[in-house]
Amino acid sequence: MVQNYFESGNAYTVKSEVLNELRWMKAMAKIPDTSTDASKSKNTEIDCYCPLGGVMDLLSRRYAMQVICIVGAIGPARYGDIENAFGDVSSSTLSTRLDDFVKAGYLSREQYAEIPPRVEYELTDKGDELREKLGPLLEWVDEQEPRGERSG
């Protein structure tokens, strides 16, 4: 399913509106029912999804979700393999995105002492879990937007 986003050679960016809608829906689902006396007597709090801000900020950056999906699909991947999967991404944007995910702990970066230099990126356990969580979201987006209507 996720692989279908990249078969046409066009990078597909999930719109921030979708992520905002999901965040709102989750927040609304966590609002406690205050209609009973028992809940009024308890010290209830509304769950705040502010801690998701860091992850959501990272995922909302251009090509972020695609990086996770591509590296997950091809396993340990060299920079050139990742770049070829995108086709139209700038080197600086791709490098920045890879560095962002390495710093956040979603990707590991292995540099080999060879000539020419070889660097491989691979999903960490945390990155693999993120890839698995993105699958249902991307499937849902695929159902909402037929192929001909996608931007990107």
JSON list of C-alpha atoms in Angstrom, two decimals:
[
{"chain": "A", "resi": 1, "resn": "MET", "atom": "CA", "xyz": [0.00, 0.00, 0.00]},
{"chain": "A", "resi": 2, "resn": "VAL", "atom": "CA", "xyz": [2.60, 2.59, 1.09]},
{"chain": "A", "resi": 3, "resn": "GLN", "atom": "CA", "xyz": [4.83, 1.51, -1.77]},
{"chain": "A", "resi": 4, "resn": "ASN", "atom": "CA", "xyz": [2.13, 2.64, -4.23]},
{"chain": "A", "resi": 5, "resn": "TYR", "atom": "CA", "xyz": [2.83, 6.27, -3.32]},
{"chain": "A", "resi": 6, "resn": "PHE", "atom": "CA", "xyz": [6.27, 6.04, -4.84]},
{"chain": "A", "resi": 7, "resn": "GLU", "atom": "CA", "xyz": [5.66, 3.84, -7.91]},
{"chain": "A", "resi": 8, "resn": "SER", "atom": "CA", "xyz": [4.68, 6.78, -10.09]},
{"chain": "A", "resi": 9, "resn": "GLY", "atom": "CA", "xyz": [7.88, 8.65, -9.25]},
{"chain": "A", "resi": 10, "resn": "ASN", "atom": "CA", "xyz": [5.97, 11.54, -7.67]},
{"chain": "A", "resi": 11, "resn": "ALA", "atom": "CA", "xyz": [6.51, 12.28, -4.00]},
{"chain": "A", "resi": 12, "resn": "TYR", "atom": "CA", "xyz": [3.21, 12.47, -2.12]},
{"chain": "A", "resi": 13, "resn": "THR", "atom": "CA", "xyz": [2.90, 14.80, 0.83]},
{"chain": "A", "resi": 14, "resn": "VAL", "atom": "CA", "xyz": [0.15, 14.20, 3.35]},
{"chain": "A", "resi": 15, "resn": "LYS", "atom": "CA", "xyz": [-1.44, 17.57, 3.96]},
{"chain": "A", "resi": 16, "resn": "SER", "atom": "CA", "xyz": [-1.15, 19.19, 7.36]},
{"chain": "A", "resi": 17, "resn": "GLU", "atom": "CA", "xyz": [-4.94, 19.55, 7.39]},
{"chain": "A", "resi": 18, "resn": "VAL", "atom": "CA", "xyz": [-5.25, 15.78, 7.70]},
{"chain": "A", "resi": 19, "resn": "LEU", "atom": "CA", "xyz": [-2.86, 15.73, 10.64]},
{"chain": "A", "resi": 20, "resn": "ASN", "atom": "CA", "xyz": [-4.64, 18.63, 12.31]},
{"chain": "A", "resi": 21, "resn": "GLU", "atom": "CA", "xyz": [-7.99, 16.88, 11.87]},
{"chain": "A", "resi": 22, "resn": "LEU", "atom": "CA", "xyz": [-6.61, 13.69, 13.41]},
{"chain": "A", "resi": 23, "resn": "ARG", "atom": "CA", "xyz": [-5.18, 15.63, 16.36]},
{"chain": "A", "resi": 24, "resn": "TRP", "atom": "CA", "xyz": [-8.52, 17.37, 16.89]},
{"chain": "A", "resi": 25, "resn": "MET", "atom": "CA", "xyz": [-10.45, 14.10, 16.70]},
{"chain": "A", "resi": 26, "resn": "LYS", "atom": "CA", "xyz": [-8.15, 12.48, 19.26]},
{"chain": "A", "resi": 27, "resn": "ALA", "atom": "CA", "xyz": [-8.42, 15.47, 21.58]},
{"chain": "A", "resi": 28, "resn": "MET", "atom": "CA", "xyz": [-12.21, 15.46, 21.36]},
{"chain": "A", "resi": 29, "resn": "ALA", "atom": "CA", "xyz": [-12.32, 11.74, 22.13]},
{"chain": "A", "resi": 30, "resn": "LYS", "atom": "CA", "xyz": [-10.44, 12.35, 25.40]},
{"chain": "A", "resi": 31, "resn": "ILE", "atom": "CA", "xyz": [-12.73, 15.06, 26.84]},
{"chain": "A", "resi": 32, "resn": "PRO", "atom": "CA", "xyz": [-14.28, 13.56, 29.98]},
{"chain": "A", "resi": 33, "resn": "ASP", "atom": "CA", "xyz": [-18.05, 13.39, 30.43]},
{"chain": "A", "resi": 34, "resn": "THR", "atom": "CA", "xyz": [-18.88, 15.87, 33.20]},
{"chain": "A", "resi": 35, "resn": "SER", "atom": "CA", "xyz": [-22.59, 15.12, 33.27]},
{"chain": "A", "resi": 36, "resn": "THR", "atom": "CA", "xyz": [-22.45, 12.75, 36.26]},
{"chain": "A", "resi": 37, "resn": "ASP", "atom": "CA", "xyz": [-21.86, 13.71, 39.88]},
{"chain": "A", "resi": 38, "resn": "ALA", "atom": "CA", "xyz": [-19.06, 11.15, 40.18]},
{"chain": "A", "resi": 39, "resn": "SER", "atom": "CA", "xyz": [-17.00, 12.78, 37.46]},
{"chain": "A", "resi": 40, "resn": "LYS", "atom": "CA", "xyz": [-17.60, 16.24, 38.98]},
{"chain": "A", "resi": 41, "resn": "SER", "atom": "CA", "xyz": [-16.17, 15.09, 42.28]},
{"chain": "A", "resi": 42, "resn": "LYS", "atom": "CA", "xyz": [-13.02, 13.69, 40.67]},
{"chain": "A", "resi": 43, "resn": "ASN", "atom": "CA", "xyz": [-10.16, 15.91, 39.68]},
{"chain": "A", "resi": 44, "resn": "THR", "atom": "CA", "xyz": [-10.34, 15.27, 35.93]},
{"chain": "A", "resi": 45, "resn": "GLU", "atom": "CA", "xyz": [-8.03, 16.66, 33.28]},
{"chain": "A", "resi": 46, "resn": "ILE", "atom": "CA", "xyz": [-8.39, 16.88, 29.55]},
{"chain": "A", "resi": 47, "resn": "ASP", "atom": "CA", "xyz": [-5.57, 14.99, 27.85]},
{"chain": "A", "resi": 48, "resn": "CYS", "atom": "CA", "xyz": [-3.42, 17.45, 25.97]},
{"chain": "A", "resi": 49, "resn": "TYR", "atom": "CA", "xyz": [-1.68, 16.31, 22.81]},
{"chain": "A", "resi": 50, "resn": "CYS", "atom": "CA", "xyz": [0.95, 19.01, 23.12]},
{"chain": "A", "resi": 51, "resn": "PRO", "atom": "CA", "xyz": [3.66, 16.35, 23.68]},
{"chain": "A", "resi": 52, "resn": "LEU", "atom": "CA", "xyz": [2.89, 15.15, 20.14]},
{"chain": "A", "resi": 53, "resn": "GLY", "atom": "CA", "xyz": [4.02, 18.53, 18.87]},
{"chain": "A", "resi": 54, "resn": "GLY", "atom": "CA", "xyz": [7.64, 17.47, 18.43]},
{"chain": "A", "resi": 55, "resn": "VAL", "atom": "CA", "xyz": [6.79, 14.31, 16.51]},
{"chain": "A", "resi": 56, "resn": "MET", "atom": "CA", "xyz": [4.02, 16.03, 14.56]},
{"chain": "A", "resi": 57, "resn": "ASP", "atom": "CA", "xyz": [6.34, 18.90, 13.70]},
{"chain": "A", "resi": 58, "resn": "LEU", "atom": "CA", "xyz": [8.92, 16.43, 12.41]},
{"chain": "A", "resi": 59, "resn": "LEU", "atom": "CA", "xyz": [6.37, 14.44, 10.40]},
{"chain": "A", "resi": 60, "resn": "SER", "atom": "CA", "xyz": [4.80, 17.53, 8.87]},
{"chain": "A", "resi": 61, "resn": "ARG", "atom": "CA", "xyz": [8.06, 18.60, 7.21]},
{"chain": "A", "resi": 62, "resn": "ARG", "atom": "CA", "xyz": [8.35, 18.13, 3.47]},
{"chain": "A", "resi": 63, "resn": "TYR", "atom": "CA", "xyz": [9.26, 14.54, 2.49]},
{"chain": "A", "resi": 64, "resn": "ALA", "atom": "CA", "xyz": [9.41, 13.36, 6.12]},
{"chain": "A", "resi": 65, "resn": "MET", "atom": "CA", "xyz": [6.86, 10.57, 5.88]},
{"chain": "A", "resi": 66, "resn": "GLN", "atom": "CA", "xyz": [8.26, 9.47, 2.54]},
{"chain": "A", "resi": 67, "resn": "VAL", "atom": "CA", "xyz": [11.76, 9.14, 4.03]},
{"chain": "A", "resi": 68, "resn": "ILE", "atom": "CA", "xyz": [10.43, 6.79, 6.71]},
{"chain": "A", "resi": 69, "resn": "CYS", "atom": "CA", "xyz": [8.45, 4.75, 4.16]},
{"chain": "A", "resi": 70, "resn": "ILE", "atom": "CA", "xyz": [11.28, 4.53, 1.62]},
{"chain": "A", "resi": 71, "resn": "VAL", "atom": "CA", "xyz": [14.00, 3.58, 4.10]},
{"chain": "A", "resi": 72, "resn": "GLY", "atom": "CA", "xyz": [11.61, 1.04, 5.61]},
{"chain": "A", "resi": 73, "resn": "ALA", "atom": "CA", "xyz": [10.83, -0.43, 2.19]},
{"chain": "A", "resi": 74, "resn": "ILE", "atom": "CA", "xyz": [14.40, -0.85, 0.98]},
{"chain": "A", "resi": 75, "resn": "GLY", "atom": "CA", "xyz": [16.05, -1.62, 4.31]},
{"chain": "A", "resi": 76, "resn": "PRO", "atom": "CA", "xyz": [19.56, -0.35, 4.84]},
{"chain": "A", "resi": 77, "resn": "ALA", "atom": "CA", "xyz": [19.67, 2.31, 2.16]},
{"chain": "A", "resi": 78, "resn": "ARG", "atom": "CA", "xyz": [22.43, 4.43, 0.75]},
{"chain": "A", "resi": 79, "resn": "TYR", "atom": "CA", "xyz": [21.81, 8.12, 0.20]},
{"chain": "A", "resi": 80, "resn": "GLY", "atom": "CA", "xyz": [21.72, 7.69, -3.59]},
{"chain": "A", "resi": 81, "resn": "ASP", "atom": "CA", "xyz": [19.07, 4.96, -3.36]},
{"chain": "A", "resi": 82, "resn": "ILE", "atom": "CA", "xyz": [16.87, 7.20, -1.22]},
{"chain": "A", "resi": 83, "resn": "GLU", "atom": "CA", "xyz": [17.41, 10.16, -3.55]},
{"chain": "A", "resi": 84, "resn": "ASN", "atom": "CA", "xyz": [16.53, 8.06, -6.60]},
{"chain": "A", "resi": 85, "resn": "ALA", "atom": "CA", "xyz": [13.26, 6.97, -4.98]},
{"chain": "A", "resi": 86, "resn": "PHE", "atom": "CA", "xyz": [12.18, 10.63, -4.80]},
{"chain": "A", "resi": 87, "resn": "GLY", "atom": "CA", "xyz": [13.39, 11.91, -8.12]},
{"chain": "A", "resi": 88, "resn": "ASP", "atom": "CA", "xyz": [12.69, 15.61, -7.54]},
{"chain": "A", "resi": 89, "resn": "VAL", "atom": "CA", "xyz": [13.90, 16.28, -4.00]},
{"chain": "A", "resi": 90, "resn": "SER", "atom": "CA", "xyz": [16.82, 18.66, -3.51]},
{"chain": "A", "resi": 91, "resn": "SER", "atom": "CA", "xyz": [19.98, 17.25, -1.95]},
{"chain": "A", "resi": 92, "resn": "SER", "atom": "CA", "xyz": [19.93, 19.79, 0.87]},
{"chain": "A", "resi": 93, "resn": "THR", "atom": "CA", "xyz": [16.30, 19.01, 1.76]},
{"chain": "A", "resi": 94, "resn": "LEU", "atom": "CA", "xyz": [16.91, 15.26, 1.74]},
{"chain": "A", "resi": 95, "resn": "SER", "atom": "CA", "xyz": [20.10, 15.58, 3.79]},
{"chain": "A", "resi": 96, "resn": "THR", "atom": "CA", "xyz": [18.34, 17.78, 6.32]},
{"chain": "A", "resi": 97, "resn": "ARG", "atom": "CA", "xyz": [15.43, 15.36, 6.62]},
{"chain": "A", "resi": 98, "resn": "LEU", "atom": "CA", "xyz": [17.74, 12.37, 7.10]},
{"chain": "A", "resi": 99, "resn": "ASP", "atom": "CA", "xyz": [19.70, 14.29, 9.76]},
{"chain": "A", "resi": 100, "resn": "ASP", "atom": "CA", "xyz": [16.44, 15.25, 11.50]},
{"chain": "A", "resi": 101, "resn": "PHE", "atom": "CA", "xyz": [15.38, 11.61, 11.77]},
{"chain": "A", "resi": 102, "resn": "VAL", "atom": "CA", "xyz": [18.82, 10.45, 12.91]},
{"chain": "A", "resi": 103, "resn": "LYS", "atom": "CA", "xyz": [18.80, 13.10, 15.68]},
{"chain": "A", "resi": 104, "resn": "ALA", "atom": "CA", "xyz": [15.26, 12.11, 16.70]},
{"chain": "A", "resi": 105, "resn": "GLY", "atom": "CA", "xyz": [16.23, 8.43, 16.90]},
{"chain": "A", "resi": 106, "resn": "TYR", "atom": "CA", "xyz": [14.06, 7.13, 14.05]},
{"chain": "A", "resi": 107, "resn": "LEU", "atom": "CA", "xyz": [16.97, 6.37, 11.70]},
{"chain": "A", "resi": 108, "resn": "SER", "atom": "CA", "xyz": [20.44, 5.06, 12.31]},
{"chain": "A", "resi": 109, "resn": "ARG", "atom": "CA", "xyz": [23.34, 6.27, 10.19]},
{"chain": "A", "resi": 110, "resn": "GLU", "atom": "CA", "xyz": [26.28, 3.96, 9.57]},
{"chain": "A", "resi": 111, "resn": "GLN", "atom": "CA", "xyz": [29.39, 5.41, 7.93]},
{"chain": "A", "resi": 112, "resn": "TYR", "atom": "CA", "xyz": [31.94, 2.95, 6.57]},
{"chain": "A", "resi": 113, "resn": "ALA", "atom": "CA", "xyz": [35.64, 3.76, 6.29]},
{"chain": "A", "resi": 114, "resn": "GLU", "atom": "CA", "xyz": [35.87, 3.02, 2.58]},
{"chain": "A", "resi": 115, "resn": "ILE", "atom": "CA", "xyz": [36.89, 4.84, -0.53]},
{"chain": "A", "resi": 116, "resn": "PRO", "atom": "CA", "xyz": [34.60, 6.13, -1.88]},
{"chain": "A", "resi": 117, "resn": "PRO", "atom": "CA", "xyz": [32.82, 6.79, 1.41]},
{"chain": "A", "resi": 118, "resn": "ARG", "atom": "CA", "xyz": [29.69, 4.74, 2.03]},
{"chain": "A", "resi": 119, "resn": "VAL", "atom": "CA", "xyz": [26.86, 5.78, 4.34]},
{"chain": "A", "resi": 120, "resn": "GLU", "atom": "CA", "xyz": [23.76, 3.68, 5.00]},
{"chain": "A", "resi": 121, "resn": "TYR", "atom": "CA", "xyz": [20.54, 4.64, 6.72]},
{"chain": "A", "resi": 122, "resn": "GLU", "atom": "CA", "xyz": [18.25, 2.17, 8.44]},
{"chain": "A", "resi": 123, "resn": "LEU", "atom": "CA", "xyz": [15.13, 2.44, 10.57]},
{"chain": "A", "resi": 124, "resn": "THR", "atom": "CA", "xyz": [15.67, 1.99, 14.28]},
{"chain": "A", "resi": 125, "resn": "ASP", "atom": "CA", "xyz": [13.06, 0.07, 16.30]},
{"chain": "A", "resi": 126, "resn": "LYS", "atom": "CA", "xyz": [11.42, 3.41, 17.02]},
{"chain": "A", "resi": 127, "resn": "GLY", "atom": "CA", "xyz": [11.45, 4.26, 13.30]},
{"chain": "A", "resi": 128, "resn": "ASP", "atom": "CA", "xyz": [9.99, 0.89, 12.35]},
{"chain": "A", "resi": 129, "resn": "GLU", "atom": "CA", "xyz": [7.18, 1.42, 14.85]},
{"chain": "A", "resi": 130, "resn": "LEU", "atom": "CA", "xyz": [6.52, 4.84, 13.30]},
{"chain": "A", "resi": 131, "resn": "ARG", "atom": "CA", "xyz": [6.42, 3.30, 9.81]},
{"chain": "A", "resi": 132, "resn": "GLU", "atom": "CA", "xyz": [3.87, 0.76, 11.01]},
{"chain": "A", "resi": 133, "resn": "LYS", "atom": "CA", "xyz": [1.74, 3.55, 12.54]},
{"chain": "A", "resi": 134, "resn": "LEU", "atom": "CA", "xyz": [1.87, 5.60, 9.33]},
{"chain": "A", "resi": 135, "resn": "GLY", "atom": "CA", "xyz": [0.51, 2.70, 7.26]},
{"chain": "A", "resi": 136, "resn": "PRO", "atom": "CA", "xyz": [-3.16, 3.07, 8.31]},
{"chain": "A", "resi": 137, "resn": "LEU", "atom": "CA", "xyz": [-3.00, 6.86, 7.91]},
{"chain": "A", "resi": 138, "resn": "LEU", "atom": "CA", "xyz": [-1.61, 6.58, 4.38]},
{"chain": "A", "resi": 139, "resn": "GLU", "atom": "CA", "xyz": [-4.22, 3.95, 3.50]},
{"chain": "A", "resi": 140, "resn": "TRP", "atom": "CA", "xyz": [-6.95, 6.27, 4.75]},
{"chain": "A", "resi": 141, "resn": "VAL", "atom": "CA", "xyz": [-5.54, 9.16, 2.69]},
{"chain": "A", "resi": 142, "resn": "ASP", "atom": "CA", "xyz": [-5.42, 6.88, -0.36]},
{"chain": "A", "resi": 143, "resn": "GLU", "atom": "CA", "xyz": [-9.14, 6.17, 0.10]},
{"chain": "A", "resi": 144, "resn": "GLN", "atom": "CA", "xyz": [-9.92, 9.89, 0.41]},
{"chain": "A", "resi": 145, "resn": "GLU", "atom": "CA", "xyz": [-7.96, 11.07, -2.62]},
{"chain": "A", "resi": 146, "resn": "PRO", "atom": "CA", "xyz": [-8.07, 9.01, -5.79]},
{"chain": "A", "resi": 147, "resn": "ARG", "atom": "CA", "xyz": [-4.73, 8.86, -7.65]},
{"chain": "A", "resi": 148, "resn": "GLY", "atom": "CA", "xyz": [-5.64, 11.50, -10.22]},
{"chain": "A", "resi": 149, "resn": "GLU", "atom": "CA", "xyz": [-6.44, 14.10, -7.56]},
{"chain": "A", "resi": 150, "resn": "ARG", "atom": "CA", "xyz": [-3.19, 13.96, -5.57]},
{"chain": "A", "resi": 151, "resn": "SER", "atom": "CA", "xyz": [-0.89, 16.92, -5.36]},
{"chain": "A", "resi": 152, "resn": "GLY", "atom": "CA", "xyz": [2.87, 16.71, -5.19]}
]
